[in-house]
């Protein structure tokens, strides 16, 4: 049955943004900011439940970027200088690798609101080992293959710890695969993900965005995951081929980089069109990327719209 869920970082509310500035200026305390963030996390969870989404996130509101929790919490790696986040007007701190990485399984748990997620069907978002390695600044003197193997072990430990904490769905985000990877890189990426998902005990997805996945889809469906996500705003509509049987395809039809609200019928048509074109077993409606690029109110409205579209899609079927 078609599902729907979010895929990444939710924007901060105006209150949290203002409190962050106030803390920097000494006009508010870190405890006040932490309380406001926790309240927003509960609000984001409630929003997803009210919208009827199948898995919930806590909004990843304590994440500065996709890589930061692991970069900050893994010995051998640390956040470095600022770099542009693909073709967006936002930035991330490029992880600097200075030696062998030591998996801990604690980096991501440290930035989640586990009490708010307790008892719910919640999902986790992690960078794929390949994207983590490819976006890092390797100053260790070790080869890319050695760094990739380390990143695989790090992500594996984080994923297992999340599942042990109650997570039922783990998404591995991999924008690099569809923006600058070669066919040889795709093989490396798949090999690095295999030990991560092997025996994990949760549903898994590989989600790609910011680039066209159509040309690589025959390779992506061979990754050791249950679901494969594509960004329909970068998708070559003539490139979809019937190669996804046995998989669920995540239709990234809700645009996380545009404030305009999508039409529900159009979202359903896009999901069904992709579903049929790639001949997947099932489809899920998702945003194409994180919603962090949008104002809070717009992200809330889009999440509700996603829920409405998912309900219409379930009623319509393939």
Short mmCIF file of N, CA and C in Angstrom, two decimals, residues 84-220:
data_model
loop_
_atom_site.label_atom_id
_atom_site.label_comp_id
_atom_site.label_asym_id
_atom_site.label_seq_id
_atom_site.Cartn_x
_atom_site.Cartn_y
_atom_site.Cartn_z
N UNK A 84 29.65 24.84 0.22
CA UNK A 84 28.28 24.95 -0.31
C UNK A 84 27.64 23.57 -0.38
N UNK A 85 26.36 23.50 -0.01
CA UNK A 85 25.60 22.25 -0.05
C UNK A 85 25.00 22.09 -1.45
N UNK A 86 25.74 21.47 -2.33
CA UNK A 86 25.35 21.25 -3.72
C UNK A 86 24.98 22.59 -4.37
N UNK A 87 23.88 22.69 -5.09
CA UNK A 87 23.56 23.94 -5.77
C UNK A 87 22.58 24.80 -4.97
N UNK A 88 22.58 24.62 -3.66
CA UNK A 88 21.68 25.38 -2.79
C UNK A 88 22.42 26.59 -2.21
N UNK A 89 21.66 27.55 -1.75
CA UNK A 89 22.25 28.70 -1.07
C UNK A 89 22.37 28.43 0.43
N UNK A 90 22.81 27.24 0.76
CA UNK A 90 23.06 26.83 2.15
C UNK A 90 24.43 26.14 2.19
N UNK A 91 24.88 25.89 3.40
CA UNK A 91 26.25 25.41 3.56
C UNK A 91 26.30 24.28 4.58
N UNK A 92 27.39 23.52 4.55
CA UNK A 92 27.64 22.50 5.57
C UNK A 92 29.11 22.58 5.95
N UNK A 93 29.41 22.03 7.09
CA UNK A 93 30.81 21.96 7.50
C UNK A 93 31.41 20.65 7.00
N UNK A 94 32.41 20.76 6.14
CA UNK A 94 32.99 19.59 5.52
C UNK A 94 33.76 18.77 6.56
N UNK A 95 33.41 17.50 6.75
CA UNK A 95 34.14 16.69 7.73
C UNK A 95 35.61 16.55 7.34
N UNK A 96 36.48 16.69 8.31
CA UNK A 96 37.91 16.50 8.09
C UNK A 96 38.32 15.19 8.74
N UNK A 97 38.89 14.30 7.94
CA UNK A 97 39.33 12.99 8.44
C UNK A 97 40.85 13.05 8.64
N UNK A 98 41.27 12.76 9.85
CA UNK A 98 42.69 12.88 10.17
C UNK A 98 43.34 11.53 10.50
N UNK A 99 42.55 10.48 10.58
CA UNK A 99 43.11 9.17 10.90
C UNK A 99 42.04 8.11 10.78
N UNK A 100 42.33 6.88 11.16
CA UNK A 100 41.31 5.83 11.14
C UNK A 100 40.09 6.24 11.96
N UNK A 101 38.90 5.94 11.45
CA UNK A 101 37.67 6.31 12.15
C UNK A 101 37.29 5.22 13.15
N UNK A 102 36.79 5.65 14.29
CA UNK A 102 36.39 4.71 15.34
C UNK A 102 34.87 4.73 15.49
N UNK A 103 34.17 3.70 15.02
CA UNK A 103 32.71 3.65 15.16
C UNK A 103 32.30 3.68 16.63
N UNK A 104 31.25 4.44 16.93
CA UNK A 104 30.78 4.51 18.31
C UNK A 104 29.32 4.07 18.46
N UNK A 105 28.50 4.31 17.43
CA UNK A 105 27.07 4.04 17.56
C UNK A 105 26.37 5.01 18.48
N UNK A 106 26.99 6.12 18.79
CA UNK A 106 26.37 7.08 19.72
C UNK A 106 26.16 8.47 19.11
N UNK A 107 26.74 8.72 17.95
CA UNK A 107 26.74 10.08 17.41
C UNK A 107 25.33 10.57 17.08
N UNK A 108 24.54 9.76 16.42
CA UNK A 108 23.21 10.20 16.00
C UNK A 108 22.21 10.12 17.15
N UNK A 109 22.31 9.09 17.96
CA UNK A 109 21.41 9.00 19.12
C UNK A 109 21.51 10.25 20.00
N UNK A 110 22.70 10.86 20.04
CA UNK A 110 22.91 12.02 20.91
C UNK A 110 22.12 13.24 20.47
N UNK A 111 21.65 13.26 19.20
CA UNK A 111 20.93 14.45 18.71
C UNK A 111 19.48 14.13 18.37
N UNK A 112 18.96 13.02 18.86
CA UNK A 112 17.55 12.68 18.65
C UNK A 112 16.76 12.87 19.93
N UNK A 113 15.49 13.18 19.79
CA UNK A 113 14.59 13.28 20.94
C UNK A 113 13.93 11.92 21.14
N UNK A 114 14.65 10.98 21.71
CA UNK A 114 14.13 9.62 21.86
C UNK A 114 12.88 9.55 22.72
N UNK A 115 12.78 10.31 23.82
CA UNK A 115 11.54 10.23 24.60
C UNK A 115 10.30 10.59 23.78
N UNK A 116 10.43 11.57 22.88
CA UNK A 116 9.28 11.98 22.07
C UNK A 116 8.93 10.93 21.01
N UNK A 117 9.89 10.10 20.63
CA UNK A 117 9.67 9.09 19.60
C UNK A 117 9.24 7.74 20.18
N UNK A 118 9.34 7.59 21.46
CA UNK A 118 9.07 6.30 22.11
C UNK A 118 7.66 5.81 21.78
N UNK A 119 7.56 4.55 21.38
CA UNK A 119 6.26 3.95 21.09
C UNK A 119 5.72 4.25 19.72
N UNK A 120 6.42 5.05 18.92
CA UNK A 120 5.97 5.42 17.58
C UNK A 120 6.74 4.63 16.52
N UNK A 121 6.20 4.60 15.31
CA UNK A 121 6.92 4.02 14.17
C UNK A 121 7.81 5.13 13.61
N UNK A 122 9.06 5.18 14.09
CA UNK A 122 9.92 6.28 13.68
C UNK A 122 11.04 5.82 12.78
N UNK A 123 11.46 6.73 11.93
CA UNK A 123 12.53 6.45 10.98
C UNK A 123 13.75 7.29 11.32
N UNK A 124 14.88 6.82 10.83
CA UNK A 124 16.13 7.56 11.00
C UNK A 124 16.70 7.89 9.63
N UNK A 125 17.44 8.97 9.59
CA UNK A 125 18.12 9.39 8.36
C UNK A 125 19.62 9.42 8.63
N UNK A 126 20.38 8.76 7.77
CA UNK A 126 21.83 8.74 7.88
C UNK A 126 22.43 9.06 6.51
N UNK A 127 23.60 9.66 6.47
CA UNK A 127 24.28 9.74 5.17
C UNK A 127 24.72 8.34 4.77
N UNK A 128 24.69 8.06 3.48
CA UNK A 128 25.25 6.78 3.03
C UNK A 128 26.76 6.81 3.27
N UNK A 129 27.38 5.65 3.42
CA UNK A 129 28.85 5.65 3.58
C UNK A 129 29.55 6.37 2.43
N UNK A 130 29.02 6.21 1.21
CA UNK A 130 29.68 6.82 0.05
C UNK A 130 29.60 8.35 0.10
N UNK A 131 28.43 8.88 0.39
CA UNK A 131 28.31 10.34 0.47
C UNK A 131 29.15 10.88 1.61
N UNK A 132 29.18 10.19 2.75
CA UNK A 132 30.01 10.64 3.87
C UNK A 132 31.48 10.69 3.47
N UNK A 133 31.96 9.65 2.80
CA UNK A 133 33.37 9.61 2.40
C UNK A 133 33.67 10.62 1.29
N UNK A 134 32.75 10.72 0.33
CA UNK A 134 33.00 11.58 -0.83
C UNK A 134 33.00 13.07 -0.46
N UNK A 135 32.22 13.45 0.54
CA UNK A 135 32.14 14.87 0.92
C UNK A 135 33.15 15.25 1.99
N UNK A 136 33.89 14.28 2.49
CA UNK A 136 34.88 14.58 3.54
C UNK A 136 36.18 15.08 2.93
N UNK A 137 36.93 15.79 3.74
CA UNK A 137 38.28 16.24 3.39
C UNK A 137 39.25 15.24 4.01
N UNK A 138 39.78 14.36 3.18
CA UNK A 138 40.63 13.28 3.69
C UNK A 138 42.06 13.79 3.88
N UNK A 139 42.43 14.07 5.11
CA UNK A 139 43.79 14.52 5.43
C UNK A 139 44.56 13.43 6.17
N UNK A 140 44.04 12.20 6.09
CA UNK A 140 44.63 11.11 6.88
C UNK A 140 45.82 10.45 6.19
N UNK A 141 45.98 10.69 4.89
CA UNK A 141 47.03 10.01 4.16
C UNK A 141 46.64 8.61 3.72
N UNK A 142 45.43 8.22 4.03
CA UNK A 142 44.94 6.89 3.64
C UNK A 142 44.16 7.01 2.34
N UNK A 143 43.98 5.88 1.66
CA UNK A 143 43.31 5.88 0.36
C UNK A 143 41.81 6.12 0.53
N UNK A 144 41.16 6.52 -0.58
CA UNK A 144 39.70 6.69 -0.53
C UNK A 144 39.01 5.37 -0.18
N UNK A 145 39.53 4.26 -0.69
CA UNK A 145 38.91 2.96 -0.39
C UNK A 145 38.99 2.66 1.11
N UNK A 146 40.11 3.01 1.74
CA UNK A 146 40.22 2.79 3.19
C UNK A 146 39.26 3.69 3.96
N UNK A 147 39.15 4.93 3.52
CA UNK A 147 38.22 5.86 4.17
C UNK A 147 36.78 5.39 3.98
N UNK A 148 36.46 4.92 2.79
CA UNK A 148 35.10 4.44 2.53
C UNK A 148 34.77 3.24 3.41
N UNK A 149 35.73 2.34 3.57
CA UNK A 149 35.50 1.19 4.45
C UNK A 149 35.28 1.64 5.89
N UNK A 150 36.02 2.64 6.33
CA UNK A 150 35.82 3.19 7.67
C UNK A 150 34.43 3.81 7.80
N UNK A 151 34.03 4.59 6.79
CA UNK A 151 32.71 5.23 6.83
C UNK A 151 31.61 4.18 6.87
N UNK A 152 31.81 3.09 6.16
CA UNK A 152 30.84 2.00 6.19
C UNK A 152 30.70 1.45 7.62
N UNK A 153 31.83 1.24 8.28
CA UNK A 153 31.79 0.72 9.65
C UNK A 153 31.13 1.72 10.61
N UNK A 154 31.39 3.01 10.39
CA UNK A 154 30.79 4.04 11.24
C UNK A 154 29.27 4.07 11.06
N UNK A 155 28.81 4.10 9.81
CA UNK A 155 27.37 4.16 9.54
C UNK A 155 26.70 2.87 10.01
N UNK A 156 27.38 1.76 9.86
CA UNK A 156 26.84 0.47 10.33
C UNK A 156 26.58 0.53 11.84
N UNK A 157 27.53 1.04 12.59
CA UNK A 157 27.37 1.11 14.05
C UNK A 157 26.23 2.06 14.42
N UNK A 158 26.13 3.18 13.71
CA UNK A 158 25.04 4.12 14.00
C UNK A 158 23.69 3.50 13.69
N UNK A 159 23.58 2.83 12.55
CA UNK A 159 22.30 2.21 12.16
C UNK A 159 21.88 1.15 13.15
N UNK A 160 22.81 0.33 13.58
CA UNK A 160 22.45 -0.72 14.54
C UNK A 160 22.02 -0.14 15.88
N UNK A 161 22.66 0.90 16.30
CA UNK A 161 22.27 1.52 17.57
C UNK A 161 20.88 2.13 17.47
N UNK A 162 20.56 2.73 16.32
CA UNK A 162 19.24 3.32 16.13
C UNK A 162 18.15 2.25 16.15
N UNK A 163 18.40 1.13 15.48
CA UNK A 163 17.41 0.05 15.47
C UNK A 163 17.24 -0.52 16.88
N UNK A 164 18.34 -0.65 17.59
CA UNK A 164 18.25 -1.15 18.97
C UNK A 164 17.45 -0.20 19.85
N UNK A 165 17.41 1.09 19.46
CA UNK A 165 16.66 2.09 20.24
C UNK A 165 15.20 2.18 19.82
N UNK A 166 14.79 1.39 18.82
CA UNK A 166 13.38 1.37 18.45
C UNK A 166 13.07 1.85 17.04
N UNK A 167 14.06 2.27 16.29
CA UNK A 167 13.85 2.72 14.92
C UNK A 167 13.41 1.55 14.04
N UNK A 168 12.39 1.77 13.19
CA UNK A 168 11.89 0.68 12.34
C UNK A 168 12.22 0.89 10.86
N UNK A 169 12.80 2.05 10.53
CA UNK A 169 13.05 2.37 9.11
C UNK A 169 14.29 3.25 9.06
N UNK A 170 15.28 2.83 8.30
CA UNK A 170 16.52 3.62 8.19
C UNK A 170 16.71 4.04 6.73
N UNK A 171 16.80 5.33 6.54
CA UNK A 171 17.03 5.89 5.20
C UNK A 171 18.49 6.33 5.08
N UNK A 172 19.12 5.92 4.00
CA UNK A 172 20.49 6.34 3.72
C UNK A 172 20.43 7.37 2.59
N UNK A 173 20.79 8.59 2.90
CA UNK A 173 20.70 9.68 1.93
C UNK A 173 21.99 9.74 1.12
N UNK A 174 21.84 9.78 -0.21
CA UNK A 174 23.04 9.76 -1.06
C UNK A 174 22.89 10.71 -2.25
N UNK A 175 23.01 12.02 -2.02
CA UNK A 175 22.94 12.95 -3.15
C UNK A 175 24.15 12.86 -4.08
N UNK A 176 25.29 12.42 -3.58
CA UNK A 176 26.50 12.39 -4.42
C UNK A 176 26.34 11.40 -5.57
N UNK A 177 25.63 10.30 -5.32
CA UNK A 177 25.48 9.27 -6.35
C UNK A 177 24.90 9.83 -7.63
N UNK A 178 23.98 10.79 -7.52
CA UNK A 178 23.27 11.27 -8.72
C UNK A 178 23.75 12.65 -9.15
N UNK A 179 24.79 13.15 -8.53
CA UNK A 179 25.29 14.47 -8.93
C UNK A 179 26.70 14.42 -9.50
N UNK A 180 27.51 13.48 -9.07
CA UNK A 180 28.88 13.48 -9.59
C UNK A 180 29.56 12.11 -9.58
N UNK A 181 28.81 11.06 -9.31
CA UNK A 181 29.44 9.74 -9.22
C UNK A 181 29.58 9.11 -10.60
N UNK A 182 30.62 8.30 -10.76
CA UNK A 182 30.80 7.51 -11.97
C UNK A 182 30.18 6.13 -11.76
N UNK A 183 30.11 5.35 -12.83
CA UNK A 183 29.60 3.98 -12.69
C UNK A 183 30.47 3.18 -11.72
N UNK A 184 31.77 3.41 -11.75
CA UNK A 184 32.66 2.71 -10.81
C UNK A 184 32.34 3.14 -9.37
N UNK A 185 32.02 4.43 -9.17
CA UNK A 185 31.65 4.90 -7.84
C UNK A 185 30.38 4.20 -7.35
N UNK A 186 29.45 3.98 -8.26
CA UNK A 186 28.20 3.33 -7.88
C UNK A 186 28.49 1.94 -7.32
N UNK A 187 29.41 1.24 -7.96
CA UNK A 187 29.78 -0.10 -7.45
C UNK A 187 30.41 0.02 -6.05
N UNK A 188 31.28 1.03 -5.87
CA UNK A 188 31.89 1.23 -4.56
C UNK A 188 30.82 1.54 -3.51
N UNK A 189 29.86 2.39 -3.90
CA UNK A 189 28.81 2.80 -2.96
C UNK A 189 27.98 1.61 -2.52
N UNK A 190 27.66 0.75 -3.49
CA UNK A 190 26.85 -0.43 -3.15
C UNK A 190 27.63 -1.37 -2.23
N UNK A 191 28.89 -1.56 -2.55
CA UNK A 191 29.71 -2.44 -1.70
C UNK A 191 29.84 -1.91 -0.28
N UNK A 192 29.90 -0.59 -0.14
CA UNK A 192 30.03 0.00 1.20
C UNK A 192 28.73 -0.09 1.99
N UNK A 193 27.60 -0.15 1.30
CA UNK A 193 26.32 -0.21 2.00
C UNK A 193 25.95 -1.64 2.40
N UNK A 194 26.49 -2.63 1.70
CA UNK A 194 26.10 -4.02 1.98
C UNK A 194 26.31 -4.43 3.43
N UNK A 195 27.47 -4.18 4.05
CA UNK A 195 27.61 -4.58 5.46
C UNK A 195 26.76 -3.74 6.41
N UNK A 196 26.30 -2.58 5.96
CA UNK A 196 25.47 -1.72 6.81
C UNK A 196 24.06 -2.31 6.95
N UNK A 197 23.48 -2.74 5.84
CA UNK A 197 22.09 -3.21 5.88
C UNK A 197 21.98 -4.71 6.17
N UNK A 198 23.09 -5.43 6.04
CA UNK A 198 23.05 -6.88 6.25
C UNK A 198 22.62 -7.20 7.69
N UNK A 199 21.47 -7.85 7.84
CA UNK A 199 20.99 -8.24 9.15
C UNK A 199 20.58 -7.09 10.04
N UNK A 200 20.26 -5.95 9.46
CA UNK A 200 19.97 -4.76 10.28
C UNK A 200 18.69 -4.90 11.10
N UNK A 201 17.68 -5.55 10.53
CA UNK A 201 16.45 -5.73 11.30
C UNK A 201 15.51 -4.55 11.22
N UNK A 202 15.58 -3.77 10.16
CA UNK A 202 14.66 -2.65 9.94
C UNK A 202 14.46 -2.49 8.44
N UNK A 203 13.38 -1.83 8.06
CA UNK A 203 13.19 -1.51 6.65
C UNK A 203 14.22 -0.45 6.26
N UNK A 204 14.71 -0.54 5.02
CA UNK A 204 15.80 0.36 4.62
C UNK A 204 15.49 1.01 3.27
N UNK A 205 16.07 2.20 3.09
CA UNK A 205 15.89 2.92 1.82
C UNK A 205 17.19 3.64 1.46
N UNK A 206 17.43 3.74 0.17
CA UNK A 206 18.48 4.60 -0.38
C UNK A 206 17.76 5.76 -1.06
N UNK A 207 17.98 6.98 -0.57
CA UNK A 207 17.27 8.13 -1.16
C UNK A 207 18.28 9.04 -1.85
N UNK A 208 18.01 9.32 -3.14
CA UNK A 208 18.88 10.20 -3.92
C UNK A 208 18.14 11.50 -4.23
N UNK A 209 18.88 12.60 -4.35
CA UNK A 209 18.25 13.89 -4.63
C UNK A 209 19.29 14.87 -5.17
N UNK A 210 18.77 15.95 -5.74
CA UNK A 210 19.56 17.02 -6.38
C UNK A 210 20.10 16.61 -7.74
N UNK A 211 19.83 15.40 -8.21
CA UNK A 211 20.31 14.96 -9.51
C UNK A 211 19.37 13.91 -10.08
N UNK A 212 19.53 13.64 -11.36
CA UNK A 212 18.67 12.70 -12.07
C UNK A 212 19.11 11.26 -11.83
N UNK A 213 18.22 10.48 -11.24
CA UNK A 213 18.53 9.07 -10.95
C UNK A 213 18.10 8.14 -12.08
N UNK A 214 17.45 8.68 -13.10
CA UNK A 214 16.88 7.80 -14.13
C UNK A 214 17.95 6.95 -14.81
N UNK A 215 19.06 7.57 -15.17
CA UNK A 215 20.08 6.84 -15.91
C UNK A 215 20.76 5.76 -15.08
N UNK A 216 20.70 5.91 -13.74
CA UNK A 216 21.36 4.95 -12.85
C UNK A 216 20.39 3.97 -12.20
N UNK A 217 19.11 4.11 -12.51
CA UNK A 217 18.13 3.34 -11.75
C UNK A 217 18.37 1.83 -11.83
N UNK A 218 18.83 1.35 -12.98
CA UNK A 218 19.09 -0.09 -13.08
C UNK A 218 20.18 -0.54 -12.10
N UNK A 219 21.07 0.38 -11.75
CA UNK A 219 22.10 0.08 -10.75
C UNK A 219 21.56 0.29 -9.33
N UNK A 220 20.79 1.34 -9.13
CA UNK A 220 20.31 1.67 -7.79
C UNK A 220 19.39 0.59 -7.23
#
